[in-house]
Amino acid sequence: MGALCMEQLCGMNLHYQHHSLEYFLDRQVELGLKNVELWGGSPHLYIDDASPERVHTVRNAIQSRGLNPVCYTPETVVYPINIAAEEEHIRWRSLQYLSRGIEIASELGCGRMLLTPGWGYVGREKKRSMEYSLQSIEILTRKAERENVVLALEHLSPISSNLINTSADLKMILERIPSPNLKAMLDTCQVCLAGEHVRDYFEALGENLVHIHLVDGTPGGHLAFGDGELPLQEFVETIGAWGYKGFLSMEISDRRYFEKPELADRQSVSLFRKWICLMKR
């Protein structure tokens, strides 16, 4: 059996959105983490506020603390961004927004950006929306190739999108748009909402699975480890058994953690350390 290590665990700043970026970064250092995935929301590094000077400042803030930025994750679910929209002006705006996100990932030095597929309108033919999504993903993939950035395509819950929800959906996209700059990722909440197991993603995607959001839930919710009902310890064991060498980000986002987000991180880090120690016995 393979084993995961603490160096693969990443902090993430969604539940720090009522605190400064510096507060988030300092708490990660205190926890002993080495890596961060940066959610691109306000006030930390929202795309529309991200001048080259601001990105340079953020990169220095991360690196001066000895942290490694591993992924830039623009907000694309609650903002008016939809790369699968029927309206051309919405798709164009969304593509401009995410094209800038790719540039930011390059400027940060992380070389990876998370991408979501958008969504189709309820009651409309899914095929039409999927084709718009595919067209947009291909455009962004070509941009990523030019910027030397890898796009990590995320499946979403049926609540957020009716386009890419399962391991089979992700595999289909990668087969339609083959590129070394377009890969897949999984989110453990989404895995369980789809009625799947993390092993399904390794079996379907193999080495094309390059990033993971490790998070608890009921099954949704994006909770701190131990606050939900997902079989996270089993998932960690399975991920290790597959020899996964990538990063695992704690995408904790529930508002219950907004006042003291570091407590959720501390609880999650402690459980992860316990689980990987057990794997090594």
PDB file of C-alpha atoms in Angstrom:
ATOM      1  CA  MET A   1       0.000   0.000   0.000  1.00  0.00           C
ATOM      2  CA  GLY A   2       1.232   3.473  -0.822  1.00  0.00           C
ATOM      3  CA  ALA A   3       1.282   6.184   1.798  1.00  0.00           C
ATOM      4  CA  LEU A   4       0.402   9.838   1.732  1.00  0.00           C
ATOM      5  CA  CYS A   5       2.470  12.453   3.570  1.00  0.00           C
ATOM      6  CA  MET A   6       1.810  15.748   5.322  1.00  0.00           C
ATOM      7  CA  GLU A   7       3.597  17.643   2.531  1.00  0.00           C
ATOM      8  CA  GLN A   8       0.689  16.785   0.211  1.00  0.00           C
ATOM      9  CA  LEU A   9      -1.902  18.562   2.373  1.00  0.00           C
ATOM     10  CA  CYS A  10      -2.837  22.127   1.375  1.00  0.00           C
ATOM     11  CA  GLY A  11      -4.574  24.908   3.201  1.00  0.00           C
ATOM     12  CA  MET A  12      -7.301  26.834   1.405  1.00  0.00           C
ATOM     13  CA  ASN A  13      -8.790  30.236   2.151  1.00  0.00           C
ATOM     14  CA  LEU A  14     -12.537  30.033   1.434  1.00  0.00           C
ATOM     15  CA  HIS A  15     -13.502  30.034   5.117  1.00  0.00           C
ATOM     16  CA  TYR A  16     -11.018  32.876   5.766  1.00  0.00           C
ATOM     17  CA  GLN A  17     -12.942  35.337   3.583  1.00  0.00           C
ATOM     18  CA  HIS A  18     -13.815  37.489   6.624  1.00  0.00           C
ATOM     19  CA  HIS A  19     -10.104  37.790   7.414  1.00  0.00           C
ATOM     20  CA  SER A  20      -7.156  39.266   5.570  1.00  0.00           C
ATOM     21  CA  LEU A  21      -4.991  37.215   3.236  1.00  0.00           C
ATOM     22  CA  GLU A  22      -2.087  37.701   5.630  1.00  0.00           C
ATOM     23  CA  TYR A  23      -4.130  36.239   8.486  1.00  0.00           C
ATOM     24  CA  PHE A  24      -4.822  33.123   6.401  1.00  0.00           C
ATOM     25  CA  LEU A  25      -1.199  32.703   5.407  1.00  0.00           C
ATOM     26  CA  ASP A  26       0.089  33.151   8.953  1.00  0.00           C
ATOM     27  CA  ARG A  27      -2.296  30.502  10.262  1.00  0.00           C
ATOM     28  CA  GLN A  28      -1.055  28.024   7.650  1.00  0.00           C
ATOM     29  CA  VAL A  29       2.526  28.583   8.797  1.00  0.00           C
ATOM     30  CA  GLU A  30       1.486  28.036  12.412  1.00  0.00           C
ATOM     31  CA  LEU A  31      -0.165  24.751  11.434  1.00  0.00           C
ATOM     32  CA  GLY A  32       3.053  23.583   9.794  1.00  0.00           C
ATOM     33  CA  LEU A  33       1.550  23.379   6.304  1.00  0.00           C
ATOM     34  CA  LYS A  34       3.796  23.919   3.297  1.00  0.00           C
ATOM     35  CA  ASN A  35       1.252  24.393   0.496  1.00  0.00           C
ATOM     36  CA  VAL A  36      -1.739  26.613  -0.210  1.00  0.00           C
ATOM     37  CA  GLU A  37      -4.461  26.588  -2.830  1.00  0.00           C
ATOM     38  CA  LEU A  38      -5.628  30.147  -3.304  1.00  0.00           C
ATOM     39  CA  TRP A  39      -9.351  30.677  -3.806  1.00  0.00           C
ATOM     40  CA  GLY A  40      -9.741  33.721  -5.996  1.00  0.00           C
ATOM     41  CA  GLY A  41     -12.392  35.546  -4.022  1.00  0.00           C
ATOM     42  CA  SER A  42     -12.546  38.989  -2.481  1.00  0.00           C
ATOM     43  CA  PRO A  43     -10.735  40.345  -0.542  1.00  0.00           C
ATOM     44  CA  HIS A  44      -7.803  38.007  -1.206  1.00  0.00           C
ATOM     45  CA  LEU A  45      -7.264  37.776  -4.976  1.00  0.00           C
ATOM     46  CA  TYR A  46     -10.506  38.266  -6.900  1.00  0.00           C
ATOM     47  CA  ILE A  47      -9.810  38.250 -10.635  1.00  0.00           C
ATOM     48  CA  ASP A  48     -11.305  41.671 -11.386  1.00  0.00           C
ATOM     49  CA  ASP A  49      -9.115  43.222  -8.665  1.00  0.00           C
ATOM     50  CA  ALA A  50      -5.964  41.320  -9.622  1.00  0.00           C
ATOM     51  CA  SER A  51      -3.647  43.827 -11.268  1.00  0.00           C
ATOM     52  CA  PRO A  52      -0.138  42.551 -12.031  1.00  0.00           C
ATOM     53  CA  GLU A  53       1.057  44.573  -9.040  1.00  0.00           C
ATOM     54  CA  ARG A  54      -1.492  42.935  -6.728  1.00  0.00           C
ATOM     55  CA  VAL A  55      -0.571  39.449  -7.970  1.00  0.00           C
ATOM     56  CA  HIS A  56       3.103  40.236  -7.382  1.00  0.00           C
ATOM     57  CA  THR A  57       2.298  41.350  -3.824  1.00  0.00           C
ATOM     58  CA  VAL A  58       0.301  38.189  -3.130  1.00  0.00           C
ATOM     59  CA  ARG A  59       3.020  35.950  -4.567  1.00  0.00           C
ATOM     60  CA  ASN A  60       5.606  37.607  -2.341  1.00  0.00           C
ATOM     61  CA  ALA A  61       3.327  37.276   0.698  1.00  0.00           C
ATOM     62  CA  ILE A  62       3.023  33.539   0.068  1.00  0.00           C
ATOM     63  CA  GLN A  63       6.649  32.841  -0.740  1.00  0.00           C
ATOM     64  CA  SER A  64       8.111  35.032   2.015  1.00  0.00           C
ATOM     65  CA  ARG A  65       6.425  32.713   4.508  1.00  0.00           C
ATOM     66  CA  GLY A  66       7.996  29.647   2.939  1.00  0.00           C
ATOM     67  CA  LEU A  67       4.679  28.520   1.459  1.00  0.00           C
ATOM     68  CA  ASN A  68       4.155  26.977  -1.959  1.00  0.00           C
ATOM     69  CA  PRO A  69       1.171  28.086  -4.105  1.00  0.00           C
ATOM     70  CA  VAL A  70      -0.104  24.954  -5.849  1.00  0.00           C
ATOM     71  CA  CYS A  71      -3.370  26.049  -7.497  1.00  0.00           C
ATOM     72  CA  TYR A  72      -5.374  29.194  -8.231  1.00  0.00           C
ATOM     73  CA  THR A  73      -9.126  28.641  -7.945  1.00  0.00           C
ATOM     74  CA  PRO A  74     -11.290  31.440  -9.363  1.00  0.00           C
ATOM     75  CA  GLU A  75     -14.791  31.770  -7.977  1.00  0.00           C
ATOM     76  CA  THR A  76     -17.057  30.426 -10.717  1.00  0.00           C
ATOM     77  CA  VAL A  77     -20.080  29.002  -8.929  1.00  0.00           C
ATOM     78  CA  VAL A  78     -21.731  31.948  -7.149  1.00  0.00           C
ATOM     79  CA  TYR A  79     -20.536  34.791  -9.376  1.00  0.00           C
ATOM     80  CA  PRO A  80     -22.271  35.415 -12.754  1.00  0.00           C
ATOM     81  CA  ILE A  81     -19.749  33.275 -14.614  1.00  0.00           C
ATOM     82  CA  ASN A  82     -21.024  30.450 -16.824  1.00  0.00           C
ATOM     83  CA  ILE A  83     -18.956  29.115 -19.720  1.00  0.00           C
ATOM     84  CA  ALA A  84     -21.930  26.997 -20.837  1.00  0.00           C
ATOM     85  CA  ALA A  85     -24.438  29.858 -21.026  1.00  0.00           C
ATOM     86  CA  GLU A  86     -26.638  30.073 -24.107  1.00  0.00           C
ATOM     87  CA  GLU A  87     -26.116  33.837 -24.284  1.00  0.00           C
ATOM     88  CA  GLU A  88     -22.960  34.705 -26.194  1.00  0.00           C
ATOM     89  CA  HIS A  89     -22.243  37.811 -24.116  1.00  0.00           C
ATOM     90  CA  ILE A  90     -22.278  35.754 -20.877  1.00  0.00           C
ATOM     91  CA  ARG A  91     -19.953  33.141 -22.364  1.00  0.00           C
ATOM     92  CA  TRP A  92     -17.630  35.854 -23.690  1.00  0.00           C
ATOM     93  CA  ARG A  93     -17.495  37.605 -20.303  1.00  0.00           C
ATOM     94  CA  SER A  94     -16.884  34.263 -18.594  1.00  0.00           C
ATOM     95  CA  LEU A  95     -14.080  33.369 -20.986  1.00  0.00           C
ATOM     96  CA  GLN A  96     -12.413  36.748 -20.483  1.00  0.00           C
ATOM     97  CA  TYR A  97     -12.641  36.316 -16.718  1.00  0.00           C
ATOM     98  CA  LEU A  98     -11.141  32.806 -16.755  1.00  0.00           C
ATOM     99  CA  SER A  99      -8.489  33.712 -19.324  1.00  0.00           C
ATOM    100  CA  ARG A 100      -7.268  36.291 -16.836  1.00  0.00           C
ATOM    101  CA  GLY A 101      -7.398  33.573 -14.180  1.00  0.00           C
ATOM    102  CA  ILE A 102      -4.994  31.467 -16.244  1.00  0.00           C
ATOM    103  CA  GLU A 103      -2.626  34.422 -16.452  1.00  0.00           C
ATOM    104  CA  ILE A 104      -2.844  34.884 -12.679  1.00  0.00           C
ATOM    105  CA  ALA A 105      -2.002  31.208 -12.100  1.00  0.00           C
ATOM    106  CA  SER A 106       1.077  31.700 -14.252  1.00  0.00           C
ATOM    107  CA  GLU A 107       2.030  34.944 -12.494  1.00  0.00           C
ATOM    108  CA  LEU A 108       1.660  33.288  -9.083  1.00  0.00           C
ATOM    109  CA  GLY A 109       4.059  30.581 -10.171  1.00  0.00           C
ATOM    110  CA  CYS A 110       1.687  27.737  -9.315  1.00  0.00           C
ATOM    111  CA  GLY A 111       1.103  26.632 -12.904  1.00  0.00           C
ATOM    112  CA  ARG A 112      -2.361  25.233 -12.168  1.00  0.00           C
ATOM    113  CA  MET A 113      -5.884  26.635 -12.232  1.00  0.00           C
ATOM    114  CA  LEU A 114      -9.115  24.957 -11.228  1.00  0.00           C
ATOM    115  CA  LEU A 115     -11.857  25.028 -13.851  1.00  0.00           C
ATOM    116  CA  THR A 116     -15.563  24.226 -13.595  1.00  0.00           C
ATOM    117  CA  PRO A 117     -17.854  23.386 -16.548  1.00  0.00           C
ATOM    118  CA  GLY A 118     -20.664  25.874 -16.107  1.00  0.00           C
ATOM    119  CA  TRP A 119     -24.289  24.768 -16.205  1.00  0.00           C
ATOM    120  CA  GLY A 120     -27.232  24.446 -18.525  1.00  0.00           C
ATOM    121  CA  TYR A 121     -30.642  25.959 -17.900  1.00  0.00           C
ATOM    122  CA  VAL A 122     -33.250  23.791 -16.230  1.00  0.00           C
ATOM    123  CA  GLY A 123     -35.702  22.375 -18.732  1.00  0.00           C
ATOM    124  CA  ARG A 124     -33.419  22.928 -21.722  1.00  0.00           C
ATOM    125  CA  GLU A 125     -31.677  20.205 -23.713  1.00  0.00           C
ATOM    126  CA  LYS A 126     -28.472  19.214 -21.919  1.00  0.00           C
ATOM    127  CA  LYS A 127     -26.665  18.451 -25.186  1.00  0.00           C
ATOM    128  CA  ARG A 128     -26.766  22.072 -26.295  1.00  0.00           C
ATOM    129  CA  SER A 129     -25.320  23.384 -23.031  1.00  0.00           C
ATOM    130  CA  MET A 130     -22.666  20.669 -23.029  1.00  0.00           C
ATOM    131  CA  GLU A 131     -21.477  21.728 -26.455  1.00  0.00           C
ATOM    132  CA  TYR A 132     -21.147  25.329 -25.281  1.00  0.00           C
ATOM    133  CA  SER A 133     -19.170  24.087 -22.281  1.00  0.00           C
ATOM    134  CA  LEU A 134     -16.901  21.966 -24.486  1.00  0.00           C
ATOM    135  CA  GLN A 135     -16.250  24.888 -26.833  1.00  0.00           C
ATOM    136  CA  SER A 136     -15.326  27.104 -23.884  1.00  0.00           C
ATOM    137  CA  ILE A 137     -13.124  24.476 -22.238  1.00  0.00           C
ATOM    138  CA  GLU A 138     -11.238  24.027 -25.499  1.00  0.00           C
ATOM    139  CA  ILE A 139     -10.665  27.781 -25.840  1.00  0.00           C
ATOM    140  CA  LEU A 140      -9.375  27.945 -22.264  1.00  0.00           C
ATOM    141  CA  THR A 141      -7.216  24.873 -22.789  1.00  0.00           C
ATOM    142  CA  ARG A 142      -5.463  26.533 -25.730  1.00  0.00           C
ATOM    143  CA  LYS A 143      -4.893  29.602 -23.561  1.00  0.00           C
ATOM    144  CA  ALA A 144      -3.490  27.361 -20.820  1.00  0.00           C
ATOM    145  CA  GLU A 145      -1.129  25.733 -23.317  1.00  0.00           C
ATOM    146  CA  ARG A 146       0.253  29.145 -24.264  1.00  0.00           C
ATOM    147  CA  GLU A 147       0.665  30.132 -20.605  1.00  0.00           C
ATOM    148  CA  ASN A 148       2.125  26.771 -19.529  1.00  0.00           C
ATOM    149  CA  VAL A 149      -0.699  26.266 -17.019  1.00  0.00           C
ATOM    150  CA  VAL A 150      -2.539  23.010 -16.286  1.00  0.00           C
ATOM    151  CA  LEU A 151      -6.317  23.264 -15.931  1.00  0.00           C
ATOM    152  CA  ALA A 152      -7.738  20.930 -13.258  1.00  0.00           C
ATOM    153  CA  LEU A 153     -11.340  20.307 -14.351  1.00  0.00           C
ATOM    154  CA  GLU A 154     -13.692  19.763 -11.414  1.00  0.00           C
ATOM    155  CA  HIS A 155     -16.940  17.838 -11.419  1.00  0.00           C
ATOM    156  CA  LEU A 156     -19.782  19.606  -9.612  1.00  0.00           C
ATOM    157  CA  SER A 157     -22.781  18.454  -7.627  1.00  0.00           C
ATOM    158  CA  PRO A 158     -26.147  18.272  -9.439  1.00  0.00           C
ATOM    159  CA  ILE A 159     -27.125  21.287  -7.329  1.00  0.00           C
ATOM    160  CA  SER A 160     -24.441  23.411  -9.002  1.00  0.00           C
ATOM    161  CA  SER A 161     -24.318  21.948 -12.517  1.00  0.00           C
ATOM    162  CA  ASN A 162     -26.180  19.505 -14.726  1.00  0.00           C
ATOM    163  CA  LEU A 163     -23.186  18.940 -17.014  1.00  0.00           C
ATOM    164  CA  ILE A 164     -20.205  17.240 -15.323  1.00  0.00           C
ATOM    165  CA  ASN A 165     -21.049  15.349 -12.150  1.00  0.00           C
ATOM    166  CA  THR A 166     -19.291  11.967 -12.311  1.00  0.00           C
ATOM    167  CA  SER A 167     -15.995  10.257 -13.073  1.00  0.00           C
ATOM    168  CA  ALA A 168     -17.422   9.151 -16.444  1.00  0.00           C
ATOM    169  CA  ASP A 169     -18.306  12.762 -17.285  1.00  0.00           C
ATOM    170  CA  LEU A 170     -14.748  13.879 -16.562  1.00  0.00           C
ATOM    171  CA  LYS A 171     -13.301  11.066 -18.635  1.00  0.00           C
ATOM    172  CA  MET A 172     -15.534  12.034 -21.557  1.00  0.00           C
ATOM    173  CA  ILE A 173     -14.318  15.642 -21.501  1.00  0.00           C
ATOM    174  CA  LEU A 174     -10.651  14.639 -21.448  1.00  0.00           C
ATOM    175  CA  GLU A 175     -11.242  12.303 -24.385  1.00  0.00           C
ATOM    176  CA  ARG A 176     -13.013  15.053 -26.361  1.00  0.00           C
ATOM    177  CA  ILE A 177     -10.258  17.610 -25.640  1.00  0.00           C
ATOM    178  CA  PRO A 178      -6.957  15.750 -25.378  1.00  0.00           C
ATOM    179  CA  SER A 179      -4.215  18.030 -24.061  1.00  0.00           C
ATOM    180  CA  PRO A 180      -1.421  17.797 -21.496  1.00  0.00           C
ATOM    181  CA  ASN A 181      -2.795  21.076 -20.111  1.00  0.00           C
ATOM    182  CA  LEU A 182      -6.287  19.732 -19.360  1.00  0.00           C
ATOM    183  CA  LYS A 183      -6.544  17.245 -16.498  1.00  0.00           C
ATOM    184  CA  ALA A 184      -9.144  16.199 -13.920  1.00  0.00           C
ATOM    185  CA  MET A 185      -9.638  16.548 -10.199  1.00  0.00           C
ATOM    186  CA  LEU A 186     -12.077  15.195  -7.640  1.00  0.00           C
ATOM    187  CA  ASP A 187     -13.917  16.661  -4.672  1.00  0.00           C
ATOM    188  CA  THR A 188     -14.904  14.178  -1.962  1.00  0.00           C
ATOM    189  CA  CYS A 189     -18.258  15.890  -1.311  1.00  0.00           C
ATOM    190  CA  GLN A 190     -19.111  15.733  -5.004  1.00  0.00           C
ATOM    191  CA  VAL A 191     -17.944  12.099  -5.156  1.00  0.00           C
ATOM    192  CA  CYS A 192     -20.444  11.106  -2.475  1.00  0.00           C
ATOM    193  CA  LEU A 193     -23.268  13.243  -3.866  1.00  0.00           C
ATOM    194  CA  ALA A 194     -22.813  11.329  -7.129  1.00  0.00           C
ATOM    195  CA  GLY A 195     -22.994   8.011  -5.276  1.00  0.00           C
ATOM    196  CA  GLU A 196     -19.415   7.134  -6.195  1.00  0.00           C
ATOM    197  CA  HIS A 197     -16.168   6.266  -4.411  1.00  0.00           C
ATOM    198  CA  VAL A 198     -12.769   7.878  -4.926  1.00  0.00           C
ATOM    199  CA  ARG A 199     -11.525   4.611  -6.446  1.00  0.00           C
ATOM    200  CA  ASP A 200     -13.970   5.182  -9.342  1.00  0.00           C
ATOM    201  CA  TYR A 201     -12.016   8.309 -10.282  1.00  0.00           C
ATOM    202  CA  PHE A 202      -8.641   6.598 -10.195  1.00  0.00           C
ATOM    203  CA  GLU A 203     -10.013   3.707 -12.268  1.00  0.00           C
ATOM    204  CA  ALA A 204     -11.565   6.032 -14.850  1.00  0.00           C
ATOM    205  CA  LEU A 205      -8.875   8.709 -15.018  1.00  0.00           C
ATOM    206  CA  GLY A 206      -5.582   7.153 -13.933  1.00  0.00           C
ATOM    207  CA  GLU A 207      -2.691   9.623 -14.190  1.00  0.00           C
ATOM    208  CA  ASN A 208      -5.051  12.279 -15.564  1.00  0.00           C
ATOM    209  CA  LEU A 209      -6.327  12.773 -12.006  1.00  0.00           C
ATOM    210  CA  VAL A 210      -3.971  15.489 -10.775  1.00  0.00           C
ATOM    211  CA  HIS A 211      -5.669  17.285  -7.883  1.00  0.00           C
ATOM    212  CA  ILE A 212      -8.008  16.520  -4.972  1.00  0.00           C
ATOM    213  CA  HIS A 213     -10.274  18.528  -2.692  1.00  0.00           C
ATOM    214  CA  LEU A 214     -10.386  16.525   0.533  1.00  0.00           C
ATOM    215  CA  VAL A 215     -13.329  17.674   2.634  1.00  0.00           C
ATOM    216  CA  ASP A 216     -16.054  16.274   4.871  1.00  0.00           C
ATOM    217  CA  GLY A 217     -19.793  16.641   4.337  1.00  0.00           C
ATOM    218  CA  THR A 218     -23.300  15.283   4.916  1.00  0.00           C
ATOM    219  CA  PRO A 219     -22.598  14.446   2.072  1.00  0.00           C
ATOM    220  CA  GLY A 220     -22.436  18.053   0.830  1.00  0.00           C
ATOM    221  CA  GLY A 221     -21.434  21.055   2.887  1.00  0.00           C
ATOM    222  CA  HIS A 222     -17.630  21.193   2.645  1.00  0.00           C
ATOM    223  CA  LEU A 223     -16.994  20.716   6.343  1.00  0.00           C
ATOM    224  CA  ALA A 224     -13.894  20.294   8.467  1.00  0.00           C
ATOM    225  CA  PHE A 225     -12.646  16.719   8.761  1.00  0.00           C
ATOM    226  CA  GLY A 226     -14.720  14.872  11.364  1.00  0.00           C
ATOM    227  CA  ASP A 227     -17.684  17.280  11.231  1.00  0.00           C
ATOM    228  CA  GLY A 228     -19.499  15.296   8.547  1.00  0.00           C
ATOM    229  CA  GLU A 229     -20.321  11.718   7.727  1.00  0.00           C
ATOM    230  CA  LEU A 230     -18.075  10.945   4.758  1.00  0.00           C
ATOM    231  CA  PRO A 231     -15.697   7.956   5.034  1.00  0.00           C
ATOM    232  CA  LEU A 232     -12.677  10.250   4.799  1.00  0.00           C
ATOM    233  CA  GLN A 233     -10.242   7.880   6.488  1.00  0.00           C
ATOM    234  CA  GLU A 234     -11.195   5.178   3.991  1.00  0.00           C
ATOM    235  CA  PHE A 235     -10.826   7.673   1.148  1.00  0.00           C
ATOM    236  CA  VAL A 236      -7.352   8.675   2.386  1.00  0.00           C
ATOM    237  CA  GLU A 237      -6.337   5.008   2.523  1.00  0.00           C
ATOM    238  CA  THR A 238      -7.645   4.433  -1.010  1.00  0.00           C
ATOM    239  CA  ILE A 239      -5.891   7.521  -2.378  1.00  0.00           C
ATOM    240  CA  GLY A 240      -2.640   6.354  -0.813  1.00  0.00           C
ATOM    241  CA  ALA A 241      -3.095   2.823  -2.121  1.00  0.00           C
ATOM    242  CA  TRP A 242      -3.328   4.198  -5.670  1.00  0.00           C
ATOM    243  CA  GLY A 243       0.053   5.865  -5.216  1.00  0.00           C
ATOM    244  CA  TYR A 244      -1.313   9.391  -5.615  1.00  0.00           C
ATOM    245  CA  LYS A 245       1.531  11.926  -5.485  1.00  0.00           C
ATOM    246  CA  GLY A 246      -0.428  15.144  -5.984  1.00  0.00           C
ATOM    247  CA  PHE A 247      -1.885  17.645  -3.540  1.00  0.00           C
ATOM    248  CA  LEU A 248      -4.974  17.390  -1.335  1.00  0.00           C
ATOM    249  CA  SER A 249      -6.584  20.719  -0.490  1.00  0.00           C
ATOM    250  CA  MET A 250      -8.902  21.296   2.464  1.00  0.00           C
ATOM    251  CA  GLU A 251     -11.764  23.101   0.708  1.00  0.00           C
ATOM    252  CA  ILE A 252     -13.654  24.031   3.864  1.00  0.00           C
ATOM    253  CA  SER A 253     -16.307  26.628   3.142  1.00  0.00           C
ATOM    254  CA  ASP A 254     -19.234  26.414   5.570  1.00  0.00           C
ATOM    255  CA  ARG A 255     -20.066  29.720   7.256  1.00  0.00           C
ATOM    256  CA  ARG A 256     -19.927  28.148  10.715  1.00  0.00           C
ATOM    257  CA  TYR A 257     -16.133  28.426  10.455  1.00  0.00           C
ATOM    258  CA  PHE A 258     -15.885  32.062   9.323  1.00  0.00           C
ATOM    259  CA  GLU A 259     -15.132  33.612  12.743  1.00  0.00           C
ATOM    260  CA  LYS A 260     -12.301  31.252  13.723  1.00  0.00           C
ATOM    261  CA  PRO A 261     -11.386  29.352  10.550  1.00  0.00           C
ATOM    262  CA  GLU A 262      -8.061  28.162  11.944  1.00  0.00           C
ATOM    263  CA  LEU A 263      -9.920  25.862  14.361  1.00  0.00           C
ATOM    264  CA  ALA A 264     -11.397  23.938  11.432  1.00  0.00           C
ATOM    265  CA  ASP A 265      -7.948  23.683   9.865  1.00  0.00           C
ATOM    266  CA  ARG A 266      -6.346  22.508  13.104  1.00  0.00           C
ATOM    267  CA  GLN A 267      -8.971  19.782  13.553  1.00  0.00           C
ATOM    268  CA  SER A 268      -8.582  18.627   9.949  1.00  0.00           C
ATOM    269  CA  VAL A 269      -4.783  18.615  10.020  1.00  0.00           C
ATOM    270  CA  SER A 270      -4.795  16.595  13.246  1.00  0.00           C
ATOM    271  CA  LEU A 271      -7.080  13.929  11.792  1.00  0.00           C
ATOM    272  CA  PHE A 272      -5.155  13.736   8.526  1.00  0.00           C
ATOM    273  CA  ARG A 273      -1.895  13.258  10.427  1.00  0.00           C
ATOM    274  CA  LYS A 274      -3.507  10.479  12.481  1.00  0.00           C
ATOM    275  CA  TRP A 275      -4.805   8.706   9.376  1.00  0.00           C
ATOM    276  CA  ILE A 276      -1.532   8.743   7.480  1.00  0.00           C
ATOM    277  CA  CYS A 277       0.350   7.549  10.562  1.00  0.00           C
ATOM    278  CA  LEU A 278      -1.990   4.577  10.753  1.00  0.00           C
ATOM    279  CA  MET A 279      -1.333   3.848   7.071  1.00  0.00           C
ATOM    280  CA  LYS A 280       2.392   3.564   7.721  1.00  0.00           C
ATOM    281  CA  ARG A 281       2.058   0.905  10.419  1.00  0.00           C
TER     282      ARG A 281
END
